[in-house]
Amino acid sequence: MPFIQGMDISFVDEIECAGGTYEVNGMQEDVLVIMKNSGVNAVRLRIWNDPAGGFCNLERTLVMARRIKALDMHFLLDFHYSDKWADPAQQWKPQAWENASFEELTEAIYAYTKHVLTELDNQNTLPDMVQIGNEITPGMLWPDGKVDGDFNTDEQWRKFTELVKSGIAAAKSVSPSINVMIHIDRGGDVDASLRFFEKFEQYEVTFDTIGLSFYPWWHGTLESLRRNLAELAVRFDKDINVVETAYPWTIDTSEGRAFIVDKEDQLHNGYPAAVEGQAQYLKDIIALIKETPNRRGAGFYWWEPAWIPSKEEWSVGHANNWSNLTLFDYEGRRLSSMNALSE
């Protein structure tokens, strides 16, 4: 697989259903075509079990997967194993699994993962790679698979890794060649990253790719990311993907917009909140990942480049607080920062 220059476009389906469109050089175009023509070669989608609003479920994933594969792009499917966001602050079970015993939960993960991937395989759109969980640093499917705080015990790690192993086994049963990623959120934290993946080694979790999230305002500097990539590449014989990153093209809130990143002190030194600063960040993070020792820097995904504010409120309860971290402006016009992918 070539170096992955990927984009997470999980919101695109809902955006387009709300009337949102994308354009380049004044002409409206399929957002996937715009991306591919700009140097994107991979697409990431999240999947929720039974989400409110009906987006990012299996039915809509099947539709989006056909679009991805029609353009011959690498496809990464991110299993959250929840009806909503799963991240370090929330890893809640889907409602249908809430009362399951641990044994039933393990079986449910296997059956669900296998079902989703079989349905995708049946339409010739099997993902090239899957994530078994999203940013699972504190575990997943709480409380059964929780491993942070008071839950950081040998027994909880055993249960957590058994749940992960069940998802991995299901994926490999559909296709032994499918690449399995394990994704945590600590892109700039060497110690936390090593501790996590050493635990997975201890509990004999067999997987293919390490995934990291890296957002400067949460995870540190590019230099801290560089150190982490180097340490992980030397310690573990696995490819590493910075599977989530982003940077603002503006922090101007004068139009009444509210952003997660809206202050100068949240910015990375040397990268202004402007299209030019965003472009330089993109160029530099690509170069940094490619320099990972042992050629283990497998690529990156931008999160979420196309989440334009075509709705005031989204089906999962989010406002438009990410619309300055995209690679399109508010009206869906491609930003020149995307040129960094082909330079």
Short mmCIF file of C-alpha atoms in Angstrom, two decimals:
data_model
loop_
_atom_site.label_atom_id
_atom_site.label_comp_id
_atom_site.label_asym_id
_atom_site.label_seq_id
_atom_site.Cartn_x
_atom_site.Cartn_y
_atom_site.Cartn_z
CA MET A 1 0.00 0.00 0.00
CA PRO A 2 1.36 3.46 -0.86
CA PHE A 3 1.65 6.13 1.83
CA ILE A 4 -1.91 6.81 2.97
CA GLN A 5 -3.17 10.35 2.42
CA GLY A 6 -6.59 9.84 3.91
CA MET A 7 -9.70 11.78 4.84
CA ASP A 8 -12.47 10.91 7.29
CA ILE A 9 -15.68 11.91 5.52
CA SER A 10 -18.17 10.31 7.91
CA PHE A 11 -20.40 13.42 8.00
CA VAL A 12 -20.58 13.80 4.20
CA ASP A 13 -23.68 11.63 3.87
CA GLU A 14 -25.65 13.76 6.33
CA ILE A 15 -24.24 16.98 4.85
CA GLU A 16 -25.37 16.06 1.34
CA CYS A 17 -28.80 14.96 2.58
CA ALA A 18 -29.12 18.44 4.14
CA GLY A 19 -28.33 20.10 0.80
CA GLY A 20 -24.63 20.71 1.33
CA THR A 21 -22.46 20.70 -1.79
CA TYR A 22 -18.78 21.01 -2.65
CA GLU A 23 -16.99 22.85 -5.42
CA VAL A 24 -13.58 23.47 -6.90
CA ASN A 25 -12.66 26.31 -9.26
CA GLY A 26 -16.25 27.54 -9.15
CA MET A 27 -17.70 24.21 -10.32
CA GLN A 28 -19.78 21.86 -8.17
CA GLU A 29 -18.29 18.37 -7.95
CA ASP A 30 -18.54 15.12 -5.99
CA VAL A 31 -16.48 15.67 -2.85
CA LEU A 32 -14.77 12.31 -3.30
CA VAL A 33 -13.71 13.24 -6.83
CA ILE A 34 -12.36 16.58 -5.57
CA MET A 35 -10.36 14.76 -2.94
CA LYS A 36 -9.01 12.08 -5.26
CA ASN A 37 -7.97 14.70 -7.81
CA SER A 38 -6.17 16.52 -4.98
CA GLY A 39 -4.05 13.53 -3.98
CA VAL A 40 -6.28 11.73 -1.46
CA ASN A 41 -6.04 7.95 -1.83
CA ALA A 42 -7.91 6.69 1.25
CA VAL A 43 -11.23 7.29 3.02
CA ARG A 44 -12.23 6.56 6.58
CA LEU A 45 -15.81 6.07 7.79
CA ARG A 46 -17.05 5.50 11.33
CA ILE A 47 -19.87 3.08 12.02
CA TRP A 48 -22.28 3.24 14.94
CA ASN A 49 -24.58 0.37 15.87
CA ASP A 50 -27.96 2.16 16.00
CA PRO A 51 -27.39 5.92 15.95
CA ALA A 52 -30.06 8.58 16.36
CA GLY A 53 -30.77 10.17 13.01
CA GLY A 54 -29.90 7.12 10.94
CA PHE A 55 -26.46 8.16 9.67
CA CYS A 56 -23.19 6.22 10.07
CA ASN A 57 -25.14 2.98 10.49
CA LEU A 58 -24.77 -0.15 8.37
CA GLU A 59 -27.37 0.88 5.80
CA ARG A 60 -25.68 4.21 5.04
CA THR A 61 -22.18 2.72 5.31
CA LEU A 62 -23.08 0.34 2.48
CA VAL A 63 -24.03 3.33 0.33
CA MET A 64 -20.89 5.30 1.11
CA ALA A 65 -18.66 2.26 0.66
CA ARG A 66 -19.89 1.86 -2.92
CA ARG A 67 -18.84 5.45 -3.67
CA ILE A 68 -15.40 4.92 -2.15
CA LYS A 69 -14.69 1.70 -4.01
CA ALA A 70 -16.07 3.07 -7.30
CA LEU A 71 -13.10 5.46 -7.20
CA ASP A 72 -10.69 2.65 -6.25
CA MET A 73 -9.75 4.27 -2.94
CA HIS A 74 -8.39 2.56 0.17
CA PHE A 75 -11.23 2.11 2.69
CA LEU A 76 -10.84 2.18 6.48
CA LEU A 77 -13.91 1.35 8.59
CA ASP A 78 -13.87 2.56 12.21
CA PHE A 79 -16.03 0.45 14.54
CA HIS A 80 -17.05 2.57 17.54
CA TYR A 81 -19.15 -0.23 19.10
CA SER A 82 -21.62 2.35 20.35
CA ASP A 83 -24.76 4.15 19.20
CA LYS A 84 -22.88 7.46 19.44
CA TRP A 85 -19.40 8.88 19.89
CA ALA A 86 -16.79 6.63 21.44
CA ASP A 87 -13.65 8.45 22.59
CA PRO A 88 -11.55 8.78 25.76
CA ALA A 89 -14.40 10.54 27.57
CA GLN A 90 -17.16 8.12 26.58
CA GLN A 91 -17.08 4.49 25.57
CA TRP A 92 -20.67 3.46 26.22
CA LYS A 93 -22.25 0.25 24.99
CA PRO A 94 -24.94 0.33 22.32
CA GLN A 95 -28.38 0.20 23.89
CA ALA A 96 -29.04 -3.28 22.51
CA TRP A 97 -26.05 -4.63 24.46
CA GLU A 98 -26.53 -2.75 27.73
CA ASN A 99 -27.80 -5.71 29.75
CA ALA A 100 -25.53 -8.33 28.19
CA SER A 101 -23.25 -10.43 30.36
CA PHE A 102 -19.55 -10.29 29.58
CA GLU A 103 -19.77 -13.55 27.63
CA GLU A 104 -22.78 -12.28 25.69
CA LEU A 105 -20.98 -9.00 25.01
CA THR A 106 -17.98 -10.84 23.60
CA GLU A 107 -20.28 -12.85 21.34
CA ALA A 108 -22.18 -9.72 20.30
CA ILE A 109 -19.00 -7.97 19.16
CA TYR A 110 -18.02 -10.99 17.10
CA ALA A 111 -21.46 -11.39 15.51
CA TYR A 112 -21.90 -7.68 14.78
CA THR A 113 -18.42 -7.19 13.33
CA LYS A 114 -18.78 -10.27 11.14
CA HIS A 115 -22.25 -9.23 9.98
CA VAL A 116 -21.17 -5.72 8.97
CA LEU A 117 -18.09 -6.92 7.10
CA THR A 118 -19.99 -9.76 5.41
CA GLU A 119 -22.61 -7.31 4.14
CA LEU A 120 -19.85 -5.08 2.77
CA ASP A 121 -18.08 -8.07 1.22
CA ASN A 122 -21.31 -9.20 -0.44
CA GLN A 123 -21.41 -5.96 -2.43
CA ASN A 124 -17.66 -6.12 -3.20
CA THR A 125 -16.79 -3.18 -0.93
CA LEU A 126 -14.95 -4.93 1.90
CA PRO A 127 -12.77 -2.46 3.83
CA ASP A 128 -9.04 -2.74 3.35
CA MET A 129 -8.56 -1.90 7.03
CA VAL A 130 -10.74 -1.85 10.15
CA GLN A 131 -10.41 -0.25 13.56
CA ILE A 132 -11.56 -2.37 16.47
CA GLY A 133 -12.71 0.55 18.59
CA ASN A 134 -12.10 4.29 18.43
CA GLU A 135 -9.55 6.05 20.69
CA ILE A 136 -9.67 3.14 23.11
CA THR A 137 -6.96 4.40 25.48
CA PRO A 138 -9.34 4.01 28.50
CA GLY A 139 -10.87 0.80 27.15
CA MET A 140 -14.21 0.33 25.44
CA LEU A 141 -17.73 -0.93 26.07
CA TRP A 142 -17.79 0.48 29.58
CA PRO A 143 -17.89 -0.66 32.29
CA ASP A 144 -16.98 -4.20 31.15
CA GLY A 145 -13.95 -3.11 29.14
CA LYS A 146 -12.96 -0.02 31.11
CA VAL A 147 -9.28 0.20 32.14
CA ASP A 148 -8.65 3.74 33.38
CA GLY A 149 -8.73 5.13 36.92
CA ASP A 150 -9.94 2.60 39.46
CA PHE A 151 -10.55 0.15 36.61
CA ASN A 152 -6.84 -0.11 35.78
CA THR A 153 -6.54 -3.69 37.04
CA ASP A 154 -5.28 -6.95 35.59
CA GLU A 155 -8.80 -8.34 35.48
CA GLN A 156 -10.16 -5.31 33.59
CA TRP A 157 -7.29 -5.45 31.09
CA ARG A 158 -8.01 -9.12 30.54
CA LYS A 159 -11.67 -8.37 29.85
CA PHE A 160 -10.91 -5.37 27.64
CA THR A 161 -8.42 -7.28 25.52
CA GLU A 162 -10.79 -10.26 25.23
CA LEU A 163 -13.40 -7.92 23.78
CA VAL A 164 -10.86 -6.53 21.30
CA LYS A 165 -9.70 -10.02 20.36
CA SER A 166 -13.30 -10.98 19.60
CA GLY A 167 -13.64 -8.09 17.15
CA ILE A 168 -10.31 -8.93 15.53
CA ALA A 169 -11.25 -12.60 15.16
CA ALA A 170 -14.51 -11.64 13.49
CA ALA A 171 -12.75 -9.36 11.01
CA LYS A 172 -10.15 -11.99 10.15
CA SER A 173 -12.86 -14.63 9.74
CA VAL A 174 -14.36 -12.59 6.90
CA SER A 175 -10.98 -11.92 5.31
CA PRO A 176 -7.62 -12.99 6.78
CA SER A 177 -5.96 -10.25 4.74
CA ILE A 178 -7.95 -7.39 6.28
CA ASN A 179 -5.62 -5.00 8.12
CA VAL A 180 -6.58 -4.45 11.78
CA MET A 181 -5.76 -1.13 13.44
CA ILE A 182 -5.77 -0.42 17.18
CA HIS A 183 -6.36 3.29 17.75
CA ILE A 184 -5.55 5.41 20.81
CA ASP A 185 -5.62 9.18 21.28
CA ARG A 186 -2.14 9.91 22.68
CA GLY A 187 -0.21 11.01 19.60
CA GLY A 188 2.17 13.24 21.55
CA ASP A 189 2.53 11.12 24.69
CA VAL A 190 5.33 8.56 24.43
CA ASP A 191 4.90 7.07 27.91
CA ALA A 192 1.14 6.57 27.62
CA SER A 193 1.44 5.09 24.13
CA LEU A 194 4.15 2.64 25.14
CA ARG A 195 2.21 1.58 28.25
CA PHE A 196 -0.91 0.89 26.23
CA PHE A 197 0.70 -1.15 23.46
CA GLU A 198 2.91 -3.03 25.90
CA LYS A 199 -0.30 -4.10 27.66
CA PHE A 200 -1.65 -5.37 24.36
CA GLU A 201 1.61 -7.25 23.86
CA GLN A 202 1.35 -8.69 27.38
CA TYR A 203 -2.21 -9.91 26.73
CA GLU A 204 -1.23 -11.25 23.29
CA VAL A 205 -3.52 -9.10 21.16
CA THR A 206 -2.52 -9.73 17.55
CA PHE A 207 -3.10 -6.79 15.21
CA ASP A 208 -1.44 -5.07 12.27
CA THR A 209 -1.35 -1.26 12.58
CA ILE A 210 -0.99 1.26 15.40
CA GLY A 211 -3.33 4.24 15.09
CA LEU A 212 -2.82 7.56 16.87
CA SER A 213 -4.85 10.74 17.14
CA PHE A 214 -2.82 13.93 17.13
CA TYR A 215 -4.35 17.38 17.59
CA PRO A 216 -1.79 20.01 18.73
CA TRP A 217 -4.18 21.78 21.12
CA TRP A 218 -4.75 18.49 23.00
CA HIS A 219 -1.70 16.33 22.32
CA GLY A 220 1.36 18.58 22.19
CA THR A 221 3.83 19.64 19.54
CA LEU A 222 4.83 18.08 16.25
CA GLU A 223 8.16 17.31 17.88
CA SER A 224 6.37 15.29 20.56
CA LEU A 225 4.56 13.39 17.80
CA ARG A 226 7.88 12.76 16.06
CA ARG A 227 9.36 11.29 19.26
CA ASN A 228 6.33 9.07 19.81
CA LEU A 229 6.39 7.73 16.26
CA ALA A 230 10.10 6.96 16.59
CA GLU A 231 9.72 5.20 19.95
CA LEU A 232 6.77 3.11 18.77
CA ALA A 233 8.47 2.23 15.48
CA VAL A 234 11.56 0.97 17.30
CA ARG A 235 9.68 -0.83 20.08
CA PHE A 236 6.99 -2.53 17.97
CA ASP A 237 7.27 -4.09 14.53
CA LYS A 238 4.11 -2.44 13.18
CA ASP A 239 3.02 0.26 10.78
CA ILE A 240 1.83 3.48 12.43
CA ASN A 241 -0.90 5.75 11.11
CA VAL A 242 -1.80 9.19 12.48
CA VAL A 243 -5.42 8.33 11.90
CA GLU A 244 -6.82 11.66 13.15
CA THR A 245 -5.36 15.14 12.81
CA ALA A 246 -6.50 18.64 11.82
CA TYR A 247 -5.54 22.31 11.98
CA PRO A 248 -7.61 25.52 11.64
CA TRP A 249 -7.76 27.74 8.56
CA THR A 250 -9.32 30.50 10.71
CA ILE A 251 -10.22 31.27 14.32
CA ASP A 252 -12.32 34.31 13.42
CA THR A 253 -15.57 34.12 15.42
CA SER A 254 -16.88 37.53 14.34
CA GLU A 255 -19.78 35.91 12.47
CA GLY A 256 -21.01 34.41 15.73
CA ARG A 257 -19.54 30.99 15.12
CA ALA A 258 -18.30 28.90 18.04
CA PHE A 259 -15.26 26.69 17.54
CA ILE A 260 -13.35 24.14 19.62
CA VAL A 261 -10.16 25.90 18.49
CA ASP A 262 -10.69 29.66 18.68
CA LYS A 263 -7.73 31.11 20.61
CA GLU A 264 -4.18 31.99 19.69
CA ASP A 265 -2.79 30.01 22.60
CA GLN A 266 -4.32 26.83 21.16
CA LEU A 267 -2.26 27.17 17.98
CA HIS A 268 1.02 25.40 17.29
CA ASN A 269 4.01 27.74 17.20
CA GLY A 270 4.88 28.61 13.60
CA TYR A 271 1.48 27.82 12.11
CA PRO A 272 -0.95 30.75 11.96
CA ALA A 273 -4.70 30.11 11.82
CA ALA A 274 -4.91 30.83 8.10
CA VAL A 275 -5.14 28.78 4.93
CA GLU A 276 -1.39 29.20 4.52
CA GLY A 277 -0.72 28.02 8.08
CA GLN A 278 -3.01 25.05 7.62
CA ALA A 279 -1.21 24.14 4.38
CA GLN A 280 2.18 24.31 6.07
CA TYR A 281 0.95 22.13 8.95
CA LEU A 282 -0.29 19.56 6.45
CA LYS A 283 3.01 19.56 4.53
CA ASP A 284 5.04 19.25 7.71
CA ILE A 285 3.03 16.48 9.30
CA ILE A 286 3.24 14.45 6.08
CA ALA A 287 7.03 14.89 6.00
CA LEU A 288 7.32 14.04 9.69
CA ILE A 289 5.33 10.81 9.37
CA LYS A 290 7.36 9.74 6.35
CA GLU A 291 10.55 10.14 8.40
CA THR A 292 9.41 7.56 10.98
CA PRO A 293 12.20 4.99 11.53
CA ASN A 294 12.08 1.62 9.78
CA ARG A 295 9.67 3.06 7.18
CA ARG A 296 6.84 2.48 9.63
CA GLY A 297 5.05 5.78 9.00
CA ALA A 298 2.08 4.41 7.06
CA GLY A 299 0.13 7.65 6.56
CA PHE A 300 -2.56 9.87 8.06
CA TYR A 301 -6.25 10.83 7.97
CA TRP A 302 -7.62 14.37 8.34
CA TRP A 303 -10.65 14.62 10.62
CA GLU A 304 -13.14 15.84 9.27
CA PRO A 305 -12.14 17.82 6.17
CA ALA A 306 -15.61 18.13 4.65
CA TRP A 307 -17.73 18.84 7.78
CA ILE A 308 -19.15 22.09 6.46
CA PRO A 309 -21.99 23.88 8.33
CA SER A 310 -24.88 22.90 6.05
CA LYS A 311 -27.02 22.28 9.17
CA GLU A 312 -27.23 24.13 12.47
CA GLU A 313 -27.53 20.94 14.49
CA TRP A 314 -26.47 17.43 13.57
CA SER A 315 -28.25 14.14 14.21
CA VAL A 316 -25.75 13.29 16.96
CA GLY A 317 -26.31 16.57 18.80
CA HIS A 318 -23.24 18.48 17.63
CA ALA A 319 -23.14 22.14 16.63
CA ASN A 320 -20.75 23.38 13.93
CA ASN A 321 -17.72 23.72 16.19
CA TRP A 322 -15.34 21.98 13.75
CA SER A 323 -16.06 23.98 10.60
CA ASN A 324 -12.79 25.95 10.86
CA LEU A 325 -10.74 22.75 10.89
CA THR A 326 -11.92 21.55 7.50
CA LEU A 327 -10.24 21.63 4.08
CA PHE A 328 -13.31 23.35 2.59
CA ASP A 329 -14.75 26.74 3.54
CA TYR A 330 -18.22 27.20 5.01
CA GLU A 331 -19.82 27.09 1.54
CA GLY A 332 -18.02 23.90 0.56
CA ARG A 333 -15.36 25.50 -1.63
CA ARG A 334 -12.07 23.59 -1.70
CA LEU A 335 -9.31 25.39 0.17
CA SER A 336 -5.89 25.76 -1.45
CA SER A 337 -4.33 24.10 1.61
CA MET A 338 -5.34 20.79 0.01
CA ASN A 339 -2.65 21.44 -2.60
CA ALA A 340 -0.15 20.29 0.02
CA LEU A 341 -1.20 16.70 -0.72
CA SER A 342 0.32 16.79 -4.19
CA GLU A 343 3.28 19.13 -3.64
#
